[in-house]
Amino acid sequence: MSEPLPSKVKLFLMLCIAGLAVLAGAVYWAKMRASREPVAFTLPTEIPVSSAPEPPVQAVVSGTEEASAESSVAVLPPRPESAQPSTSVAPARVFFRYTGLDVHYGKLAFRDGPRGVLQFAEPLSCEVAYVGGAHGICLVAKRGVFTTYSGKLFDAGTFATIADFPLQGVPSRNRVSVDGKLAAYTVFLTGHGYSSVDFSTQTVILDVPSARVVADLETDFTVRRDGQVIKEEDFNFWGVTFTPDAKGFFATLSTGGKHFLVSGDIATRTMQVIHDNVECPSLSPDGTRVAYKKRFIIDNRIVWQLHVLDVMTGKETSLSEQRSIDDQLEWLDNRNVLYSVPEGDGSSGGGTDVWVVPADGKGQPRLYLTKSYSPSVVR
């Protein structure tokens, strides 16, 4: 017959059993609580890009992919991590002028997001280009003993040319409406830049399907300021950006050494001055804000700083980009804007990159696309 356990051993076993029971109850309670309460996730603000190689280049000819011997194996060189493209925003198809110093220089190109495959629309070499809806516009320089300029309207799916037309000056800005039915372009009739004191521009709106001229902003529109019609010999217009319904637009009016934002109505051929010190406006996809460059004179030189204007309230927000930006911005989405910056220190011989910055003035600028200029986002 076995001897009874000592009282101390019995007490130890009872404590062990009680501890296990308490632990089991705690685990059960935690599981029940987890099933009733939502789980909070903290998403990363930026996906690391150093672990993924730059995608290979593909060539696209008239809408069909034909990988050439050069483009099918080309890989863009890696950049320092501090200058890697940002992937903190959702991918979108972005068309742009390629500025890499190789056989594709000046070609119309596109990527699906900053890490997408670089592809070329081989038939199209452009000084500036823009795609909206199913159509695009490409402004071309043919250099030789005498340089001539022309424009092309094209199908954005096949890259086939819809129409060719001559330009009266040096290509500067262009835009296409969201529905792809209207296009606008600006050329320099005299001068080659907006910092010049003696430049003259021509800005024209086109009907894309018929390739006919809808209007010349300087000759076909009446401008009003504070209810009064104004007209001066030195009027210059540039930087058209269409409203989402393609019935109106915003643009810059320059006169008397000042620069104004005008709102235009195509049907009535009228424009209203609504704000001052605005150049190269770009309307947000929701139609509520205009992003633009604002002119300042610092140390006797012109610099441009990026701003966003709420068109209903008139509130102006300065963006965090501190460099002088001479470009017409493009909205990546309703929260971020794209713009071109000279590559490196600007001594790369015409190379540029596209950067992105939040439109609320709170975030910092980030590199978005390398070797690119004149971006347009297809939504």
Short mmCIF file of C-alpha atoms in Angstrom, two decimals:
data_model
loop_
_atom_site.label_atom_id
_atom_site.label_comp_id
_atom_site.label_asym_id
_atom_site.label_seq_id
_atom_site.Cartn_x
_atom_site.Cartn_y
_atom_site.Cartn_z
CA MET A 1 0.00 0.00 0.00
CA SER A 2 1.46 3.37 -1.13
CA GLU A 3 2.20 6.05 1.39
CA PRO A 4 0.21 9.31 1.26
CA LEU A 5 1.94 12.29 -0.37
CA PRO A 6 3.48 14.80 1.98
CA SER A 7 1.41 17.93 2.53
CA LYS A 8 4.02 20.19 0.86
CA VAL A 9 3.94 18.12 -2.36
CA LYS A 10 0.14 18.25 -2.41
CA LEU A 11 0.25 22.04 -2.04
CA PHE A 12 2.76 22.36 -4.91
CA LEU A 13 0.60 20.24 -7.26
CA MET A 14 -2.52 22.27 -6.42
CA LEU A 15 -0.70 25.52 -7.20
CA CYS A 16 0.50 24.14 -10.56
CA ILE A 17 -3.03 23.07 -11.52
CA ALA A 18 -4.40 26.47 -10.54
CA GLY A 19 -1.73 28.27 -12.58
CA LEU A 20 -2.53 26.22 -15.70
CA ALA A 21 -6.21 27.02 -15.30
CA VAL A 22 -5.50 30.75 -15.05
CA LEU A 23 -3.26 30.62 -18.16
CA ALA A 24 -5.89 28.77 -20.18
CA GLY A 25 -8.50 31.32 -19.19
CA ALA A 26 -6.26 34.21 -20.24
CA VAL A 27 -5.61 32.66 -23.64
CA TYR A 28 -9.36 32.09 -24.18
CA TRP A 29 -10.19 35.68 -23.18
CA ALA A 30 -7.54 37.08 -25.53
CA LYS A 31 -8.91 35.06 -28.44
CA MET A 32 -12.46 36.24 -27.77
CA ARG A 33 -11.32 39.87 -27.59
CA ALA A 34 -9.39 39.59 -30.85
CA SER A 35 -12.47 38.21 -32.60
CA ARG A 36 -14.52 41.26 -31.54
CA GLU A 37 -12.04 44.09 -32.12
CA PRO A 38 -10.62 45.23 -35.50
CA VAL A 39 -6.94 44.80 -36.13
CA ALA A 40 -5.00 47.97 -36.97
CA PHE A 41 -2.28 47.75 -39.62
CA THR A 42 0.49 50.28 -40.13
CA LEU A 43 1.27 50.49 -43.83
CA PRO A 44 4.78 51.53 -44.89
CA THR A 45 4.97 55.04 -46.32
CA GLU A 46 7.47 53.96 -48.95
CA ILE A 47 8.30 50.62 -50.52
CA PRO A 48 12.06 50.01 -50.61
CA VAL A 49 13.29 50.21 -54.16
CA SER A 50 16.93 49.24 -53.81
CA SER A 51 16.06 45.52 -53.83
CA ALA A 52 14.36 45.63 -57.24
CA PRO A 53 16.39 46.12 -60.44
CA GLU A 54 15.37 48.76 -62.98
CA PRO A 55 12.95 47.15 -65.48
CA PRO A 56 14.25 46.42 -68.98
CA VAL A 57 13.44 48.68 -71.90
CA GLN A 58 10.90 47.66 -74.53
CA ALA A 59 10.27 49.31 -77.88
CA VAL A 60 6.72 49.86 -79.11
CA VAL A 61 6.12 50.56 -82.80
CA SER A 62 2.62 51.67 -83.80
CA GLY A 63 1.14 49.95 -80.79
CA THR A 64 2.86 46.57 -81.21
CA GLU A 65 5.82 45.51 -79.14
CA GLU A 66 8.93 44.91 -81.22
CA ALA A 67 11.96 44.48 -79.03
CA SER A 68 14.96 45.78 -80.93
CA ALA A 69 18.44 44.37 -80.39
CA GLU A 70 19.40 47.49 -78.48
CA SER A 71 16.24 48.13 -76.47
CA SER A 72 15.38 44.55 -75.51
CA VAL A 73 18.52 44.13 -73.45
CA ALA A 74 19.04 47.67 -72.17
CA VAL A 75 18.83 48.19 -68.44
CA LEU A 76 18.90 51.64 -66.89
CA PRO A 77 21.86 52.06 -64.52
CA PRO A 78 21.12 52.05 -60.79
CA ARG A 79 21.02 55.40 -59.00
CA PRO A 80 22.15 56.27 -55.49
CA GLU A 81 19.57 55.20 -52.93
CA SER A 82 18.91 58.82 -51.94
CA ALA A 83 17.87 59.53 -55.52
CA GLN A 84 15.87 56.37 -56.23
CA PRO A 85 12.38 56.91 -57.68
CA SER A 86 9.62 57.18 -55.09
CA THR A 87 6.97 54.44 -55.04
CA SER A 88 4.93 55.93 -52.22
CA VAL A 89 2.11 56.80 -54.66
CA ALA A 90 -0.11 54.46 -56.66
CA PRO A 91 1.19 53.45 -60.10
CA ALA A 92 -0.33 55.17 -63.12
CA ARG A 93 0.52 55.17 -66.83
CA VAL A 94 2.74 58.18 -67.38
CA PHE A 95 3.78 59.32 -70.85
CA PHE A 96 6.87 61.51 -71.18
CA ARG A 97 9.68 62.64 -73.45
CA TYR A 98 12.67 60.37 -72.90
CA THR A 99 15.89 62.32 -72.16
CA GLY A 100 18.41 59.49 -71.83
CA LEU A 101 21.52 60.20 -73.90
CA ASP A 102 21.20 57.21 -76.23
CA VAL A 103 19.48 56.25 -79.50
CA HIS A 104 16.04 56.84 -77.95
CA TYR A 105 16.68 60.46 -76.95
CA GLY A 106 13.56 62.57 -77.56
CA LYS A 107 11.24 59.60 -78.12
CA LEU A 108 7.78 59.53 -76.62
CA ALA A 109 7.93 56.92 -73.86
CA PHE A 110 5.74 55.60 -71.08
CA ARG A 111 5.80 53.57 -67.89
CA ASP A 112 3.08 52.01 -65.76
CA GLY A 113 4.21 53.54 -62.49
CA PRO A 114 7.75 54.53 -61.55
CA ARG A 115 8.97 50.92 -61.55
CA GLY A 116 7.11 49.81 -64.68
CA VAL A 117 8.80 48.68 -67.90
CA LEU A 118 10.11 51.58 -69.98
CA GLN A 119 8.47 51.46 -73.43
CA PHE A 120 8.83 53.68 -76.49
CA ALA A 121 6.37 54.87 -79.11
CA GLU A 122 9.01 54.58 -81.82
CA PRO A 123 7.28 56.66 -84.53
CA LEU A 124 7.13 59.73 -82.29
CA SER A 125 10.03 62.02 -81.37
CA CYS A 126 8.83 65.14 -79.58
CA GLU A 127 10.09 68.34 -78.00
CA VAL A 128 7.04 68.23 -75.75
CA ALA A 129 4.11 65.80 -75.76
CA TYR A 130 0.86 65.13 -73.93
CA VAL A 131 -1.69 62.31 -73.90
CA GLY A 132 -5.29 62.59 -72.78
CA GLY A 133 -8.07 60.06 -73.32
CA ALA A 134 -7.43 58.16 -76.55
CA HIS A 135 -5.37 60.89 -78.23
CA GLY A 136 -2.10 62.76 -77.91
CA ILE A 137 -0.20 65.73 -79.28
CA CYS A 138 3.51 65.82 -80.13
CA LEU A 139 5.37 69.03 -81.01
CA VAL A 140 8.34 68.31 -83.27
CA ALA A 141 11.57 70.10 -84.19
CA LYS A 142 13.28 69.11 -87.47
CA ARG A 143 16.83 70.38 -87.18
CA GLY A 144 19.09 71.05 -90.13
CA VAL A 145 20.51 74.07 -91.93
CA PHE A 146 17.13 75.64 -91.14
CA THR A 147 15.13 74.31 -88.21
CA THR A 148 11.42 73.82 -88.85
CA TYR A 149 8.68 72.97 -86.36
CA SER A 150 5.49 70.98 -86.69
CA GLY A 151 2.84 69.26 -84.63
CA LYS A 152 1.26 65.81 -84.72
CA LEU A 153 -2.07 64.62 -83.37
CA PHE A 154 -1.95 60.87 -82.81
CA ASP A 155 -3.91 57.86 -81.58
CA ALA A 156 -2.71 56.98 -78.09
CA GLY A 157 -3.35 53.27 -78.63
CA THR A 158 -1.62 52.68 -81.94
CA PHE A 159 0.55 55.86 -82.05
CA ALA A 160 -0.65 56.36 -85.63
CA THR A 161 -0.65 59.98 -86.77
CA ILE A 162 -4.10 61.56 -87.17
CA ALA A 163 -2.85 64.85 -88.58
CA ASP A 164 0.32 66.87 -89.19
CA PHE A 165 0.32 70.66 -89.02
CA PRO A 166 3.00 73.37 -89.19
CA LEU A 167 3.99 75.45 -86.17
CA GLN A 168 4.77 79.13 -86.40
CA GLY A 169 7.44 79.06 -83.69
CA VAL A 170 9.46 77.12 -81.12
CA PRO A 171 7.43 74.47 -79.19
CA SER A 172 6.75 75.27 -75.54
CA ARG A 173 3.62 73.80 -73.88
CA ASN A 174 0.80 71.47 -74.87
CA ARG A 175 -2.23 69.75 -73.35
CA VAL A 176 -5.09 67.40 -74.31
CA SER A 177 -8.49 67.32 -72.61
CA VAL A 178 -9.44 64.33 -70.47
CA ASP A 179 -11.83 63.05 -73.15
CA GLY A 180 -9.15 63.39 -75.83
CA LYS A 181 -11.29 65.64 -78.05
CA LEU A 182 -9.44 68.96 -77.62
CA ALA A 183 -5.75 69.80 -77.72
CA ALA A 184 -3.88 73.05 -77.08
CA TYR A 185 -0.34 74.14 -77.78
CA THR A 186 1.89 77.16 -77.17
CA VAL A 187 4.86 78.21 -79.30
CA PHE A 188 7.34 81.07 -79.05
CA LEU A 189 6.99 83.39 -82.05
CA THR A 190 9.97 85.37 -80.72
CA GLY A 191 12.27 84.53 -77.85
CA HIS A 192 12.86 81.06 -76.45
CA GLY A 193 11.93 81.26 -72.77
CA TYR A 194 9.57 82.89 -70.27
CA SER A 195 12.42 84.67 -68.51
CA SER A 196 13.05 86.75 -71.64
CA VAL A 197 11.65 90.29 -71.69
CA ASP A 198 10.85 90.34 -75.40
CA PHE A 199 9.21 86.97 -76.05
CA SER A 200 5.95 86.58 -77.94
CA THR A 201 3.70 83.50 -77.94
CA GLN A 202 0.89 81.94 -79.89
CA THR A 203 -1.56 79.60 -78.14
CA VAL A 204 -4.08 77.61 -80.19
CA ILE A 205 -6.91 75.20 -79.31
CA LEU A 206 -7.55 72.33 -81.76
CA ASP A 207 -10.40 69.90 -82.33
CA VAL A 208 -8.54 66.58 -82.38
CA PRO A 209 -10.84 64.33 -84.49
CA SER A 210 -11.08 66.89 -87.32
CA ALA A 211 -7.66 68.51 -86.70
CA ARG A 212 -9.22 71.94 -87.21
CA VAL A 213 -8.36 75.11 -85.31
CA VAL A 214 -11.03 75.96 -82.73
CA ALA A 215 -9.54 79.26 -81.57
CA ASP A 216 -6.44 81.38 -81.14
CA LEU A 217 -6.47 82.74 -77.59
CA GLU A 218 -5.07 86.14 -78.52
CA THR A 219 -7.26 86.91 -81.51
CA ASP A 220 -10.52 85.06 -80.79
CA PHE A 221 -11.23 85.69 -77.09
CA THR A 222 -12.50 88.70 -75.14
CA VAL A 223 -10.77 89.22 -71.78
CA ARG A 224 -12.46 90.82 -68.79
CA ARG A 225 -10.98 91.95 -65.50
CA ASP A 226 -13.27 93.15 -62.70
CA GLY A 227 -16.09 93.21 -65.22
CA GLN A 228 -14.25 95.46 -67.68
CA VAL A 229 -12.98 94.37 -71.09
CA ILE A 230 -9.21 94.71 -71.36
CA LYS A 231 -7.03 94.52 -74.46
CA GLU A 232 -3.36 95.40 -74.85
CA GLU A 233 -0.87 95.03 -77.67
CA ASP A 234 1.50 93.05 -75.45
CA PHE A 235 -1.00 90.28 -74.58
CA ASN A 236 0.63 86.83 -74.49
CA PHE A 237 -1.08 83.58 -73.48
CA TRP A 238 0.38 80.19 -72.63
CA GLY A 239 -0.07 77.04 -70.55
CA VAL A 240 -3.64 75.95 -71.32
CA THR A 241 -5.16 73.36 -68.95
CA PHE A 242 -8.64 72.05 -69.75
CA THR A 243 -11.54 71.64 -67.32
CA PRO A 244 -12.76 68.04 -66.82
CA ASP A 245 -15.81 68.63 -69.06
CA ALA A 246 -13.61 70.16 -71.82
CA LYS A 247 -15.93 73.17 -72.03
CA GLY A 248 -13.45 75.56 -70.47
CA PHE A 249 -9.82 76.04 -69.57
CA PHE A 250 -7.35 77.98 -67.48
CA ALA A 251 -4.27 79.70 -68.90
CA THR A 252 -1.69 82.40 -68.21
CA LEU A 253 -2.14 85.92 -69.53
CA SER A 254 0.96 88.14 -69.58
CA THR A 255 0.67 91.92 -69.98
CA GLY A 256 2.53 94.92 -68.64
CA GLY A 257 5.19 92.71 -67.07
CA LYS A 258 2.57 90.90 -64.93
CA HIS A 259 1.16 87.40 -65.19
CA PHE A 260 -2.45 86.48 -64.50
CA LEU A 261 -4.53 83.33 -64.25
CA VAL A 262 -7.49 83.48 -66.63
CA SER A 263 -10.52 81.21 -66.78
CA GLY A 264 -11.83 80.66 -70.32
CA ASP A 265 -15.16 79.56 -71.77
CA ILE A 266 -14.80 78.06 -75.24
CA ALA A 267 -18.43 78.43 -76.34
CA THR A 268 -18.65 82.17 -75.55
CA ARG A 269 -15.00 82.94 -76.45
CA THR A 270 -14.54 84.84 -73.19
CA MET A 271 -11.88 84.82 -70.46
CA GLN A 272 -11.96 86.20 -66.92
CA VAL A 273 -8.90 87.27 -64.91
CA ILE A 274 -9.17 85.49 -61.54
CA HIS A 275 -5.71 85.62 -59.88
CA ASP A 276 -2.30 87.23 -60.31
CA ASN A 277 1.27 85.94 -60.52
CA VAL A 278 0.35 82.59 -62.06
CA GLU A 279 2.30 80.86 -64.85
CA CYS A 280 1.71 77.51 -66.54
CA PRO A 281 -1.41 76.42 -64.63
CA SER A 282 -2.48 72.79 -64.30
CA LEU A 283 -5.98 71.90 -63.08
CA SER A 284 -6.41 69.01 -60.63
CA PRO A 285 -8.43 65.96 -61.79
CA ASP A 286 -11.33 66.94 -59.50
CA GLY A 287 -11.32 70.46 -60.94
CA THR A 288 -10.92 72.23 -57.58
CA ARG A 289 -7.28 73.40 -57.56
CA VAL A 290 -4.72 74.86 -59.92
CA ALA A 291 -1.02 74.04 -59.53
CA TYR A 292 1.42 76.52 -61.07
CA LYS A 293 4.78 78.23 -60.89
CA LYS A 294 4.90 81.65 -59.22
CA ARG A 295 7.49 84.22 -60.28
CA PHE A 296 9.91 85.93 -57.88
CA ILE A 297 12.94 88.16 -58.47
CA ILE A 298 15.84 87.09 -56.24
CA ASP A 299 19.33 88.59 -56.64
CA ASN A 300 18.24 90.18 -59.92
CA ARG A 301 17.23 86.88 -61.47
CA ILE A 302 13.88 85.19 -62.07
CA VAL A 303 13.04 82.14 -60.00
CA TRP A 304 9.80 80.15 -59.98
CA GLN A 305 8.31 78.52 -56.88
CA LEU A 306 5.49 75.97 -56.98
CA HIS A 307 2.07 76.83 -55.57
CA VAL A 308 -1.48 75.46 -55.54
CA LEU A 309 -4.59 77.67 -55.66
CA ASP A 310 -8.03 76.63 -54.47
CA VAL A 311 -10.19 78.11 -57.24
CA MET A 312 -13.27 78.45 -55.02
CA THR A 313 -11.76 79.99 -51.90
CA GLY A 314 -8.71 81.69 -53.44
CA LYS A 315 -6.45 80.11 -50.81
CA GLU A 316 -2.88 79.76 -52.06
CA THR A 317 -0.53 77.05 -50.77
CA SER A 318 3.23 77.02 -51.37
CA LEU A 319 4.72 73.58 -51.99
CA SER A 320 7.83 72.23 -50.31
CA GLU A 321 9.96 72.13 -53.48
CA GLN A 322 12.63 74.82 -52.98
CA ARG A 323 14.32 74.66 -56.40
CA SER A 324 13.31 77.02 -59.18
CA ILE A 325 10.99 75.03 -61.46
CA ASP A 326 10.35 76.22 -65.01
CA ASP A 327 7.69 73.73 -66.03
CA GLN A 328 3.96 73.20 -66.40
CA LEU A 329 3.06 70.80 -63.62
CA GLU A 330 1.01 67.62 -64.12
CA TRP A 331 -1.26 66.06 -61.49
CA LEU A 332 -0.39 62.44 -60.73
CA ASP A 333 -3.63 62.19 -58.77
CA ASN A 334 -5.63 64.57 -56.57
CA ARG A 335 -2.87 64.63 -53.94
CA ASN A 336 0.43 64.83 -55.83
CA VAL A 337 1.92 66.82 -58.71
CA LEU A 338 4.71 65.96 -61.16
CA TYR A 339 7.29 68.29 -62.70
CA SER A 340 10.60 68.16 -64.54
CA VAL A 341 13.99 69.02 -63.01
CA PRO A 342 17.40 69.10 -64.75
CA GLU A 343 19.25 65.86 -64.08
CA GLY A 344 21.98 66.07 -61.43
CA ASP A 345 23.53 69.52 -61.32
CA GLY A 346 22.08 70.53 -64.68
CA SER A 347 25.30 69.87 -66.63
CA SER A 348 24.18 66.57 -68.18
CA GLY A 349 23.47 68.09 -71.58
CA GLY A 350 19.69 68.31 -71.52
CA GLY A 351 18.86 65.33 -69.32
CA THR A 352 15.94 65.76 -66.94
CA ASP A 353 14.08 63.74 -64.32
CA VAL A 354 10.47 63.93 -63.17
CA TRP A 355 9.84 64.57 -59.48
CA VAL A 356 6.68 64.30 -57.37
CA VAL A 357 5.61 66.43 -54.41
CA PRO A 358 2.39 66.47 -52.32
CA ALA A 359 -0.01 69.26 -53.30
CA ASP A 360 -0.87 70.17 -49.71
CA GLY A 361 2.53 71.74 -49.02
CA LYS A 362 3.35 69.28 -46.22
CA GLY A 363 5.38 66.49 -47.82
CA GLN A 364 8.85 66.52 -49.34
CA PRO A 365 9.69 66.19 -53.06
CA ARG A 366 10.82 62.79 -54.31
CA LEU A 367 12.30 61.53 -57.55
CA TYR A 368 9.57 59.77 -59.55
CA LEU A 369 10.93 58.98 -63.04
CA THR A 370 14.47 59.18 -64.36
CA LYS A 371 15.49 60.48 -67.81
CA SER A 372 12.10 62.04 -68.47
CA TYR A 373 10.43 65.34 -69.36
CA SER A 374 6.95 66.68 -70.18
CA PRO A 375 4.95 64.06 -68.20
CA SER A 376 1.27 63.33 -68.78
CA VAL A 377 -0.83 60.92 -66.72
CA VAL A 378 -3.53 58.76 -68.32
CA ARG A 379 -6.32 58.17 -65.83
#
